[in-house]
Coordinates of C-alpha atoms in Angstrom, one line a residue:
X103 CA 17.5 -20.0 37.5
X104 CA 18.2 -16.5 38.0
X105 CA 16.3 -13.7 37.3
X106 CA 18.1 -12.4 34.6
X107 CA 18.2 -15.6 32.2
X108 CA 14.3 -15.8 32.9
X109 CA 13.5 -12.1 31.8
X110 CA 16.2 -12.6 29.3
X111 CA 13.4 -16.0 27.7
X112 CA 10.8 -14.4 28.2
X113 CA 12.3 -11.0 26.0
X114 CA 13.1 -13.5 23.2
X115 CA 9.2 -15.2 23.1
X116 CA 8.1 -11.6 23.5
X117 CA 10.1 -10.6 20.2
X118 CA 9.4 -13.7 18.7
X119 CA 5.5 -13.1 18.7
X120 CA 5.8 -9.5 17.9
X121 CA 8.3 -10.8 14.8
X122 CA 6.2 -13.5 13.6
X123 CA 2.7 -11.4 13.7
X124 CA 4.1 -8.9 11.8
X125 CA 5.6 -11.8 9.4
X126 CA 2.0 -13.1 8.7
X127 CA 0.7 -9.7 8.3
X128 CA 3.3 -8.7 5.6
X129 CA 2.3 -12.2 3.7
X130 CA -0.9 -10.9 3.7
X131 CA -0.3 -7.5 2.6
X132 CA 1.8 -8.7 -0.1
X133 CA 0.2 -11.1 -1.0
X134 CA -3.7 -10.4 -1.1
X135 CA -3.3 -6.1 -0.5
X136 CA -4.7 -5.2 -3.6
X137 CA -7.6 -7.3 -3.4
X138 CA -8.6 -6.4 0.2
X139 CA -8.4 -2.7 -1.0
X140 CA -10.8 -3.2 -3.8
X141 CA -13.3 -5.2 -1.5
X142 CA -12.3 -2.3 1.1
X143 CA -13.5 0.2 -1.7
X144 CA -16.7 -1.8 -3.0
X145 CA -18.2 -2.5 0.4
X146 CA -17.6 0.2 3.0
X147 CA -20.9 2.2 2.2
X148 CA -23.2 -0.1 3.7
X149 CA -22.8 0.4 7.8
X150 CA -23.1 -3.7 8.5
X151 CA -20.7 -4.3 5.9
X152 CA -18.2 -2.0 7.0
X153 CA -17.7 -3.8 10.2
X154 CA -17.9 -7.2 9.1
X155 CA -14.9 -6.2 6.5
X156 CA -13.5 -4.5 9.2
X157 CA -13.2 -8.1 11.4
X158 CA -12.3 -9.8 8.3
X159 CA -9.3 -7.5 7.5
X160 CA -8.0 -7.1 11.2
X161 CA -8.1 -11.5 11.2
X162 CA -6.2 -11.6 8.1
X163 CA -3.9 -8.8 9.1
X164 CA -3.2 -9.9 12.7
X165 CA -3.2 -6.1 13.6
X166 CA -6.5 -4.0 14.1
X167 CA -3.8 -0.7 14.0
X168 CA -2.8 -2.0 10.2
X169 CA -6.6 -2.1 9.6
X170 CA -6.9 2.0 11.4
X171 CA -4.2 2.6 9.2
X172 CA -5.6 1.7 6.0
X173 CA -8.7 2.7 6.3
X174 CA -7.5 6.3 7.5
X175 CA -5.7 6.8 4.2
X176 CA -8.6 5.5 2.1
X177 CA -10.8 8.1 4.4
X178 CA -7.9 10.6 3.5
X179 CA -8.0 10.1 -0.2
X180 CA -11.9 10.3 -0.4
X181 CA -12.6 6.4 -1.1
X182 CA -14.6 5.9 2.1
X183 CA -16.9 8.3 4.2
X184 CA -15.1 8.5 7.8
X185 CA -17.9 7.3 9.6
X186 CA -17.5 4.5 7.4
X187 CA -14.3 4.2 8.2
X188 CA -14.6 4.5 12.1
X189 CA -17.4 1.4 11.9
X190 CA -14.5 -0.8 9.9
X191 CA -12.4 0.3 12.8
X192 CA -14.8 -1.0 15.4
X193 CA -15.3 -4.2 13.3
X194 CA -11.3 -4.3 13.1
X195 CA -11.1 -4.6 16.8
X196 CA -13.4 -7.6 17.1
X197 CA -11.4 -9.2 15.0
X198 CA -8.8 -8.3 16.7
X199 CA -9.8 -10.0 19.7
X200 CA -11.5 -13.1 17.7
X201 CA -7.8 -14.0 17.0
X202 CA -6.8 -14.0 20.7
X203 CA -9.7 -16.5 21.4
X204 CA -8.4 -18.8 18.4
X205 CA -4.5 -18.8 19.3
X206 CA -5.5 -19.2 23.2
X207 CA -6.7 -23.0 22.4
X208 CA -3.9 -25.6 22.1
X209 CA -2.6 -25.7 18.9
X210 CA 0.6 -27.0 19.3
X211 CA 0.4 -30.0 17.2
X212 CA 0.3 -27.6 14.2
X213 CA 3.4 -25.7 14.7
X214 CA 5.9 -28.4 13.2
X215 CA 2.9 -28.7 10.1
X216 CA 2.6 -25.0 9.6
X217 CA 6.3 -24.3 9.8
X218 CA 7.4 -27.2 7.7
X219 CA 4.8 -26.8 5.0
X220 CA 5.2 -23.3 4.9
X221 CA 9.2 -23.4 4.6
X222 CA 8.4 -25.9 2.0
X223 CA 6.0 -23.8 -0.1
X224 CA 8.2 -20.7 0.1
X225 CA 11.5 -22.6 -1.0
X226 CA 9.8 -24.8 -3.6
X227 CA 8.4 -22.0 -6.2
X228 CA 8.7 -18.5 -7.5
X229 CA 5.3 -17.8 -7.3
X230 CA 4.7 -14.7 -5.6
X231 CA 1.6 -15.6 -4.1
X232 CA 2.3 -18.9 -3.1
X233 CA 5.8 -17.6 -1.4
X234 CA 3.3 -15.3 0.5
X235 CA 1.3 -18.2 1.3
X236 CA 4.2 -20.1 2.6
X237 CA 5.3 -16.8 4.6
X238 CA 1.8 -16.5 6.1
X239 CA 2.2 -20.2 7.5
X240 CA 5.4 -20.0 9.0
X241 CA 4.3 -16.8 10.9
X242 CA 1.4 -18.6 11.9
X243 CA 3.3 -21.6 13.4
X244 CA 6.3 -19.0 15.0
X245 CA 3.2 -16.9 16.8
X246 CA 2.2 -20.7 18.3
X247 CA 5.6 -21.6 18.8
X248 CA 6.4 -18.1 20.4
X249 CA 3.1 -18.7 23.0
X250 CA 4.5 -22.0 23.9
X251 CA 7.7 -20.2 24.9
X252 CA 6.0 -17.3 26.9
X253 CA 4.5 -20.2 28.9
X254 CA 7.9 -21.8 29.6
X255 CA 10.0 -18.8 30.2
X256 CA 7.0 -17.4 32.8
X257 CA 7.2 -21.0 34.2
X258 CA 10.2 -20.0 37.0
X259 CA 8.2 -16.8 38.1
X260 CA 5.5 -19.1 40.0
X261 CA 8.4 -20.1 42.4
X262 CA 9.6 -16.4 42.8
X263 CA 9.3 -14.4 46.3
X264 CA 9.3 -11.3 43.9
X265 CA 6.0 -12.0 42.3
X266 CA 3.5 -12.1 44.9
X267 CA 4.6 -8.8 45.9
X268 CA 4.7 -7.3 42.7
X269 CA 1.3 -8.7 41.7
X270 CA -0.1 -7.6 45.0
X271 CA 1.4 -4.6 44.3
X272 CA -0.3 -3.9 41.1
X273 CA -3.8 -5.6 42.8
X274 CA -4.0 -2.6 45.1
X275 CA -3.1 0.0 42.4
X276 CA -5.0 -0.9 39.6
X277 CA -4.6 2.6 37.8
X278 CA -1.0 2.2 37.9
X279 CA -1.0 -1.4 36.0
X280 CA -3.6 0.0 33.5
X281 CA -1.3 2.9 32.5
X282 CA 1.5 0.3 32.6
X283 CA -0.5 -2.5 30.4
X284 CA -0.9 0.6 28.1
X285 CA 2.6 1.7 27.4
X286 CA 3.9 -2.3 27.1
X287 CA 1.0 -2.4 24.5
X288 CA 2.2 0.6 22.6
X289 CA 5.6 -0.3 22.7
X290 CA 4.6 -3.7 20.9
X291 CA 2.4 -1.8 18.7
X292 CA 0.4 -4.8 18.8
X293 CA -2.7 -5.6 21.1
X294 CA -2.9 -8.9 19.9
X295 CA 0.5 -9.9 21.2
X296 CA -0.3 -7.7 24.6
X297 CA -3.5 -10.0 25.6
X298 CA -2.1 -13.2 24.3
X299 CA 1.0 -12.3 26.8
X300 CA -1.1 -11.5 29.8
X301 CA -3.4 -14.7 29.1
X302 CA -0.2 -17.0 29.1
X303 CA 1.1 -15.7 32.2
X304 CA -2.7 -15.9 34.1
X305 CA -2.5 -19.7 32.8
X306 CA 0.4 -19.8 34.9
X307 CA -1.7 -18.9 37.8
X308 CA 1.2 -15.6 37.8
X309 CA -2.1 -12.8 37.6
X310 CA -5.3 -13.1 38.9
X311 CA -8.8 -12.6 36.9
X312 CA -9.2 -9.3 38.3
X313 CA -5.6 -7.9 37.8
X314 CA -6.2 -9.2 34.5
X315 CA -9.2 -7.7 33.3
X316 CA -7.6 -4.4 34.3
X317 CA -4.4 -5.2 32.0
X318 CA -7.0 -5.8 29.1
X319 CA -8.7 -2.7 29.5
X320 CA -5.2 -0.8 29.6
X321 CA -4.1 -2.8 26.7
X322 CA -6.8 -1.6 24.0
X323 CA -5.8 1.7 26.2
X324 CA -2.4 1.3 24.6
X325 CA -3.6 0.1 21.1
X326 CA -6.0 3.3 21.1
X327 CA -3.1 5.4 21.0
X328 CA -0.8 3.9 18.8
X329 CA -2.2 4.9 15.0
X330 CA -2.9 8.4 15.6
X331 CA 0.8 8.8 17.0
X332 CA 1.8 6.8 13.7
X333 CA -0.4 9.8 11.6
X334 CA 0.7 12.3 13.6
X335 CA 2.1 14.0 10.2
X336 CA -0.9 13.1 7.9
X337 CA -3.1 15.2 6.3
X338 CA -6.3 16.2 8.8
X339 CA -8.3 13.6 6.5
X340 CA -6.1 10.5 7.3
X341 CA -6.3 11.3 11.3
X342 CA -9.7 11.6 11.7
X343 CA -10.4 7.6 12.0
X344 CA -7.4 6.9 14.3
X345 CA -8.3 10.0 16.3
X346 CA -12.2 9.0 16.2
X347 CA -11.0 5.3 17.9
X348 CA -8.7 7.0 20.5
X349 CA -12.2 8.4 21.5
X350 CA -14.1 5.6 21.0
X351 CA -11.6 2.7 22.6
X352 CA -9.4 5.0 24.6
X353 CA -12.5 6.8 26.4
X354 CA -14.4 3.2 26.7
X355 CA -11.8 1.9 28.3
X356 CA -11.6 4.3 31.3
X357 CA -15.1 4.4 31.4
X358 CA -15.1 0.4 32.0
X359 CA -12.4 0.3 34.2
X360 CA -14.4 3.5 36.7
X361 CA -17.1 0.8 36.1
X362 CA -15.5 -2.3 36.7
X363 CA -13.6 -0.8 39.8
X364 CA -17.1 0.6 41.5
X365 CA -19.0 -2.4 40.6
X366 CA -17.0 -4.7 41.1
X367 CA -18.7 -7.7 39.0
X368 CA -17.6 -11.5 39.8
X369 CA -15.0 -12.3 37.0
X370 CA -16.9 -15.7 36.8
X371 CA -19.8 -14.7 34.6
X372 CA -17.0 -14.3 31.8
X373 CA -15.6 -18.0 32.2
X374 CA -14.5 -21.0 34.4
X375 CA -10.7 -20.6 34.3
X376 CA -8.3 -17.3 34.2
X377 CA -7.8 -17.2 30.9
X378 CA -11.2 -17.6 29.5
X379 CA -12.3 -15.1 31.6
X380 CA -9.2 -12.5 30.5
X381 CA -9.8 -13.7 26.8
X382 CA -14.0 -13.0 27.1
X383 CA -13.4 -9.8 28.8
X384 CA -11.4 -8.4 26.1
X385 CA -14.2 -9.5 23.2
X386 CA -17.0 -8.4 25.3
X387 CA -15.6 -4.6 25.8
X388 CA -14.4 -4.5 22.5
X389 CA -18.6 -5.5 21.6
X390 CA -19.9 -3.2 24.0
X391 CA -17.9 0.0 22.4
X392 CA -19.2 -1.1 19.1
X393 CA -23.1 -1.4 20.1
X394 CA -22.8 2.1 22.3
X395 CA -20.7 3.8 19.9
X396 CA -23.8 3.4 17.1
X397 CA -25.8 5.3 18.0
X398 CA -23.0 8.4 19.1
X399 CA -20.9 7.4 15.6
X400 CA -22.0 10.9 14.3
X401 CA -21.3 12.9 17.3
X402 CA -17.8 11.3 17.7
X403 CA -17.0 11.7 13.7
X404 CA -17.6 14.9 14.4
X405 CA -15.8 15.6 17.5
X406 CA -13.0 13.8 15.8
X407 CA -13.2 16.5 12.9
X408 CA -12.8 19.0 15.2
X409 CA -9.9 17.8 17.9
X410 CA -7.7 17.4 14.0
X411 CA -9.0 20.7 13.5
X412 CA -7.8 22.2 16.5
X413 CA -4.6 20.5 16.1
X414 CA -4.0 21.5 12.4
X415 CA -1.6 24.7 11.8
X416 CA -3.0 27.0 9.2
X417 CA -1.4 25.5 6.1
X418 CA 1.3 28.3 4.6
X419 CA 0.6 29.9 1.5
X420 CA 1.9 28.0 -1.6
X421 CA 4.9 30.2 -3.5
X422 CA 4.1 31.7 -6.4
X423 CA 6.6 29.5 -8.4
X424 CA 5.0 26.6 -7.2
X425 CA 1.3 27.3 -8.2
X426 CA -0.1 25.5 -11.0
X427 CA -3.5 26.6 -13.0
X428 CA -5.7 24.4 -14.2
X429 CA -6.6 25.1 -18.0
X430 CA -9.7 23.2 -18.0
X431 CA -12.2 26.5 -17.9
X432 CA -15.6 25.3 -17.5
X433 CA -17.1 28.3 -18.7
X434 CA -15.2 27.5 -22.3
X435 CA -17.2 24.2 -22.7
X436 CA -19.7 26.0 -24.5
X437 CA -17.4 26.9 -27.3
X438 CA -15.7 23.8 -28.5
X439 CA -12.8 25.3 -30.6
X440 CA -11.7 27.0 -26.6
X441 CA -12.5 23.5 -24.9
X442 CA -9.7 21.8 -27.0
X443 CA -7.2 24.5 -26.4
X444 CA -7.6 24.0 -22.9
X445 CA -7.4 20.4 -22.8
X446 CA -4.5 20.5 -25.6
X447 CA -2.8 22.7 -22.8
X448 CA -3.2 20.1 -20.2
X449 CA -2.3 17.3 -22.2
X450 CA 0.8 18.8 -23.0
X451 CA 1.4 19.5 -19.6
X452 CA 0.9 15.4 -19.2
X453 CA 3.4 15.0 -21.7
X454 CA 6.2 17.2 -19.8
X455 CA 5.5 15.0 -16.6
X456 CA 5.7 11.6 -18.9
X457 CA 9.2 12.5 -20.3
X458 CA 10.6 13.6 -16.6
X459 CA 9.3 9.8 -15.9
X460 CA 10.9 8.3 -19.3
X461 CA 14.2 10.2 -18.3
X462 CA 14.3 9.5 -14.7
X463 CA 13.6 5.9 -14.8
X464 CA 16.8 5.5 -16.7
X465 CA 18.8 7.1 -14.4
X466 CA 17.5 4.8 -11.3
X467 CA 18.9 1.8 -13.6
X468 CA 22.1 3.1 -12.9
X469 CA 22.1 4.0 -9.2
X470 CA 18.4 2.9 -7.3
X471 CA 18.2 6.1 -5.1
X472 CA 15.0 5.6 -3.0
X473 CA 13.5 8.8 -3.0
X474 CA 13.5 9.1 -6.2
X475 CA 11.9 6.3 -7.1
X476 CA 9.3 7.4 -4.6
X477 CA 9.1 10.6 -6.3
X478 CA 8.6 8.5 -9.9
X479 CA 5.5 6.9 -8.2
X480 CA 4.1 10.1 -7.1
X481 CA 4.2 11.1 -10.6
X482 CA 2.6 8.6 -12.2
X483 CA -0.3 10.0 -9.6
X484 CA -0.4 13.2 -11.0
X485 CA -0.4 11.6 -14.9
X486 CA -3.4 9.3 -13.3
X487 CA -5.0 13.0 -11.8
X488 CA -4.8 15.0 -14.8
X489 CA -5.5 12.8 -17.7
X490 CA -8.8 11.4 -15.7
X491 CA -9.5 15.6 -15.3
X492 CA -8.8 15.6 -18.7
X493 CA -11.2 13.2 -19.8
X494 CA -13.8 14.5 -17.8
X495 CA -13.3 17.8 -19.0
X496 CA -13.8 16.6 -22.5
X497 CA -16.9 14.3 -21.8
X498 CA -18.7 17.5 -20.5
X499 CA -17.8 19.5 -23.9
X500 CA -20.7 20.4 -26.3
X501 CA -19.8 17.5 -29.3
X502 CA -22.8 18.7 -30.9
X503 CA -21.9 22.0 -32.3
X504 CA -17.8 20.7 -32.9
X505 CA -16.8 20.5 -37.0
X506 CA -15.8 17.6 -38.3
X507 CA -12.3 18.7 -37.7
X508 CA -13.0 19.2 -34.3
X509 CA -14.7 16.3 -33.5
X510 CA -11.5 14.6 -34.9
X511 CA -9.1 16.5 -32.2
X512 CA -11.4 15.6 -29.7
X513 CA -10.8 11.7 -30.3
X514 CA -7.1 12.7 -30.6
X515 CA -6.9 14.0 -27.3
X516 CA -8.7 11.2 -26.1
X517 CA -6.5 9.0 -27.2
X518 CA -3.6 10.5 -26.2
X519 CA -5.0 11.1 -22.5
X520 CA -5.0 6.6 -22.6
X521 CA -1.9 6.6 -24.2
X522 CA -0.1 8.7 -21.6
X523 CA -1.6 7.0 -18.5
X524 CA -0.6 3.6 -19.9
X525 CA 3.1 4.6 -20.5
X526 CA 3.2 6.1 -17.0
X527 CA 2.0 2.6 -15.8
X528 CA 4.6 0.9 -17.9
X529 CA 7.2 3.4 -16.2
X530 CA 5.9 2.5 -12.7
X531 CA 4.7 -0.9 -12.4
X532 CA 6.8 -2.7 -14.8
X533 CA 10.3 -0.7 -15.2
X534 CA 10.6 0.3 -11.7
X535 CA 9.8 -3.6 -10.8
X536 CA 13.0 -4.1 -12.7
X537 CA 15.0 -1.9 -10.9
X538 CA 14.2 -2.5 -7.8
X539 CA 14.9 -6.4 -8.6
X540 CA 18.6 -5.3 -9.9
X541 CA 19.2 -2.9 -7.0
X542 CA 18.4 -5.6 -4.2
X543 CA 20.1 -8.3 -6.2
X544 CA 23.1 -5.7 -6.7
X545 CA 23.3 -7.2 -10.4
X546 CA 25.1 -5.2 -12.8
X547 CA 24.8 -5.2 -16.6
X548 CA 27.9 -5.9 -19.2
X549 CA 29.5 -3.0 -20.5
X550 CA 27.9 -4.3 -24.1
X551 CA 24.5 -4.7 -22.8
X552 CA 24.2 -1.5 -21.0
X553 CA 25.4 0.3 -24.0
X554 CA 22.6 -1.1 -26.2
X555 CA 20.1 -0.3 -23.6
X556 CA 21.4 2.9 -23.0
X557 CA 21.0 3.5 -26.9
X558 CA 17.5 2.2 -27.0
X559 CA 16.4 4.4 -24.4
X560 CA 17.7 7.6 -25.8
X561 CA 16.2 6.3 -29.3
X562 CA 12.8 5.9 -27.3
X563 CA 12.8 9.3 -25.4
X564 CA 13.8 11.2 -29.1
X565 CA 11.3 9.8 -30.4
X566 CA 8.9 10.3 -27.6
X567 CA 10.1 14.2 -27.9
X568 CA 8.7 13.9 -31.4
X569 CA 5.1 12.4 -30.8
X570 CA 4.7 15.2 -28.2
X571 CA 5.8 17.9 -30.6
X572 CA 3.4 16.4 -33.4
X573 CA 0.8 16.4 -30.9
X574 CA 0.9 20.3 -31.0
X575 CA 2.1 21.1 -34.5
X576 CA 0.0 18.2 -36.1
X577 CA 2.8 18.3 -38.7
X578 CA 2.4 15.3 -41.4
X579 CA 5.9 15.5 -41.6
X580 CA 6.9 14.7 -38.1
X581 CA 4.6 12.4 -37.8
X582 CA 5.6 10.3 -41.0
X583 CA 9.2 10.7 -39.5
X584 CA 7.7 9.2 -36.6
X585 CA 6.2 6.3 -38.0
X586 CA 9.1 5.3 -39.7
X587 CA 11.6 5.5 -36.9
X588 CA 9.2 2.9 -35.3
X589 CA 10.1 0.2 -38.1
X590 CA 13.5 1.0 -37.2
X591 CA 13.3 0.7 -33.3
X592 CA 12.1 -2.5 -34.5
X593 CA 14.9 -3.3 -36.6
X594 CA 17.0 -2.6 -33.4
X595 CA 15.2 -4.6 -31.1
X596 CA 15.8 -7.8 -32.9
X597 CA 19.8 -6.4 -33.5
X598 CA 19.9 -6.1 -29.5
X599 CA 18.4 -9.1 -28.6
X600 CA 20.2 -11.0 -31.1
X601 CA 23.5 -9.3 -29.5
X602 CA 22.3 -10.7 -26.0
X603 CA 21.4 -13.9 -27.0
X604 CA 25.2 -14.1 -28.5
X605 CA 26.7 -12.9 -25.1
X606 CA 24.2 -15.7 -23.4
X607 CA 25.7 -18.5 -25.6
X608 CA 29.7 -17.0 -25.2
X609 CA 28.3 -18.1 -21.5
X610 CA 29.0 -14.1 -20.1
X611 CA 27.7 -14.5 -16.3
X612 CA 26.7 -11.0 -15.7
X613 CA 24.8 -11.6 -19.1
X614 CA 22.8 -14.3 -17.3
X615 CA 22.2 -12.5 -14.7
X616 CA 20.6 -10.0 -16.1
X617 CA 18.6 -11.3 -18.7
X618 CA 15.7 -11.5 -17.4
X619 CA 15.8 -7.7 -17.1
X620 CA 17.6 -6.7 -19.8
X621 CA 14.8 -8.2 -22.0
X622 CA 12.0 -7.0 -20.4
X623 CA 13.2 -3.4 -20.6
X624 CA 13.5 -3.7 -24.1
X625 CA 10.3 -4.6 -24.6
X626 CA 8.9 -2.1 -22.1
X627 CA 10.6 0.5 -24.4
X628 CA 9.6 -1.1 -27.4
X629 CA 5.8 -1.3 -25.8
X630 CA 6.1 2.7 -24.8
X631 CA 7.7 4.0 -28.2
X632 CA 4.4 2.0 -29.7
X633 CA 2.1 3.4 -27.8
X634 CA 3.6 7.0 -28.4
X635 CA 4.0 6.3 -31.9
X636 CA -0.1 5.9 -32.2
X637 CA -0.7 8.9 -30.7
X638 CA 0.3 10.7 -33.9
X639 CA -1.9 8.3 -36.2
X640 CA -4.7 10.8 -36.7
X641 CA -2.8 13.1 -38.1
X642 CA -1.5 10.9 -40.4
X643 CA -5.1 9.3 -41.5
X644 CA -6.1 13.1 -41.8
X645 CA -3.5 13.0 -44.6
X646 CA -4.4 10.4 -46.2
X647 CA -1.0 9.0 -45.6
X648 CA -1.8 5.5 -43.4
X649 CA -3.4 2.4 -44.5
X650 CA -4.7 1.4 -41.4
X651 CA -1.4 0.7 -39.0
X652 CA 1.2 0.8 -42.1
X653 CA 2.2 4.1 -44.2
X654 CA 1.3 4.1 -48.2
X655 CA 4.7 3.9 -50.5
X656 CA 5.6 7.2 -51.1

């Protein structure tokens, strides 16, 4: 077999390993990402738990880099401290090393079982969690298969006359071998793939244990560089954890390389076979870095902050037109009338954001622009942040000094915050999902269906604007008109649903394809309308125009 064919087979096997690793990681993130994030938030305050959780996350995600990026983002958001984040990353490196150990065993019998079971689960259910679980099983099966293929592809290299020359060269120049392993790992974006490749080649007798240990140290250097490069344009708070990992793991690998080349300890202390010696060296290195780093964790954290600060350009002054001042003046909290007026101004700003979101989401139904979709999700984050600030501000207000009318206004503003937040969630978590599904499946509404949706949306948007006006004016006639419009919308919904089902009975293909999206969108818009209408109920109750949830007869 020619050398080019051998390298082609080896490249294909390595590519399958990288793809399978990513497949497992994305499957875990999609199925259990929210649960993992919640666990991370709740347990990261304890240093020991941070290490354990980091280890578990690396095993689940098959990537210490993914854990570093996740923890870095949480540290940037202030959810966890930077020091706790660095400890979690230390645990993640150990978890990544343990994954290599497990995958080094002969698990070839599991390959057909995992692929068959995973494919069966993925193909026979529509439940998201189960489909992703099937994806994870297939990914693990492909990882094991790729390791077999790497071994088979590298087998002809044992008889190559060139291979001993290359090995001898790198054995005599460990620094170059160390740097080459770091470069290859950075290209792979996976320390697991890098170490497994070394182990497979060592198992075929192609790499001696001393060179393998040097290469493993290079893999750890390369892995520590990935996250800092991926976050180089992120906010400074996000970059502290990856930089800390680079200081600990990257410099640690350099120190260990120097010690290994100086004292030349016997690799036999790490195991009876060359693959075992290389894997155990990888695990031992990360354990040593963790233990050695514990007493210096605070120093490393401060050094990370200093390095990030050196590489952070001064923040340019924000243009005046982009400056957004908060009306929530703490000095006015002792004067209820002023505090309520301030809160009202902020609630009005939230109303404006929600109106933009409600307008934009329907534009996305017509054209699913990715930039607009990201901007819409960012607007929901702004709504959440603003409503949280308003609720906190109102909670600090002196309720005891309020008149009865002021206390009612206080409750009205709190209720408006909750409802506006819920509207934003419906738009992003429900309607935006419909937009993505419609775009992914390249579906189109029938002209009649699209016309009905557009009319329904226009009615809800008009009602939203009316509700926002009533929140300011507290005009009972406008409030009464909004509740009447709610009843009309209920009738409109019934007529729209009837028309939609008639098209289904007539067998309109497009109606069948978009039926779920159509009905779910109508339901979401109706729910939004109900939430916004309920914002004006206090005005009607104050005028004695409302019996529980129904208008009095005029």
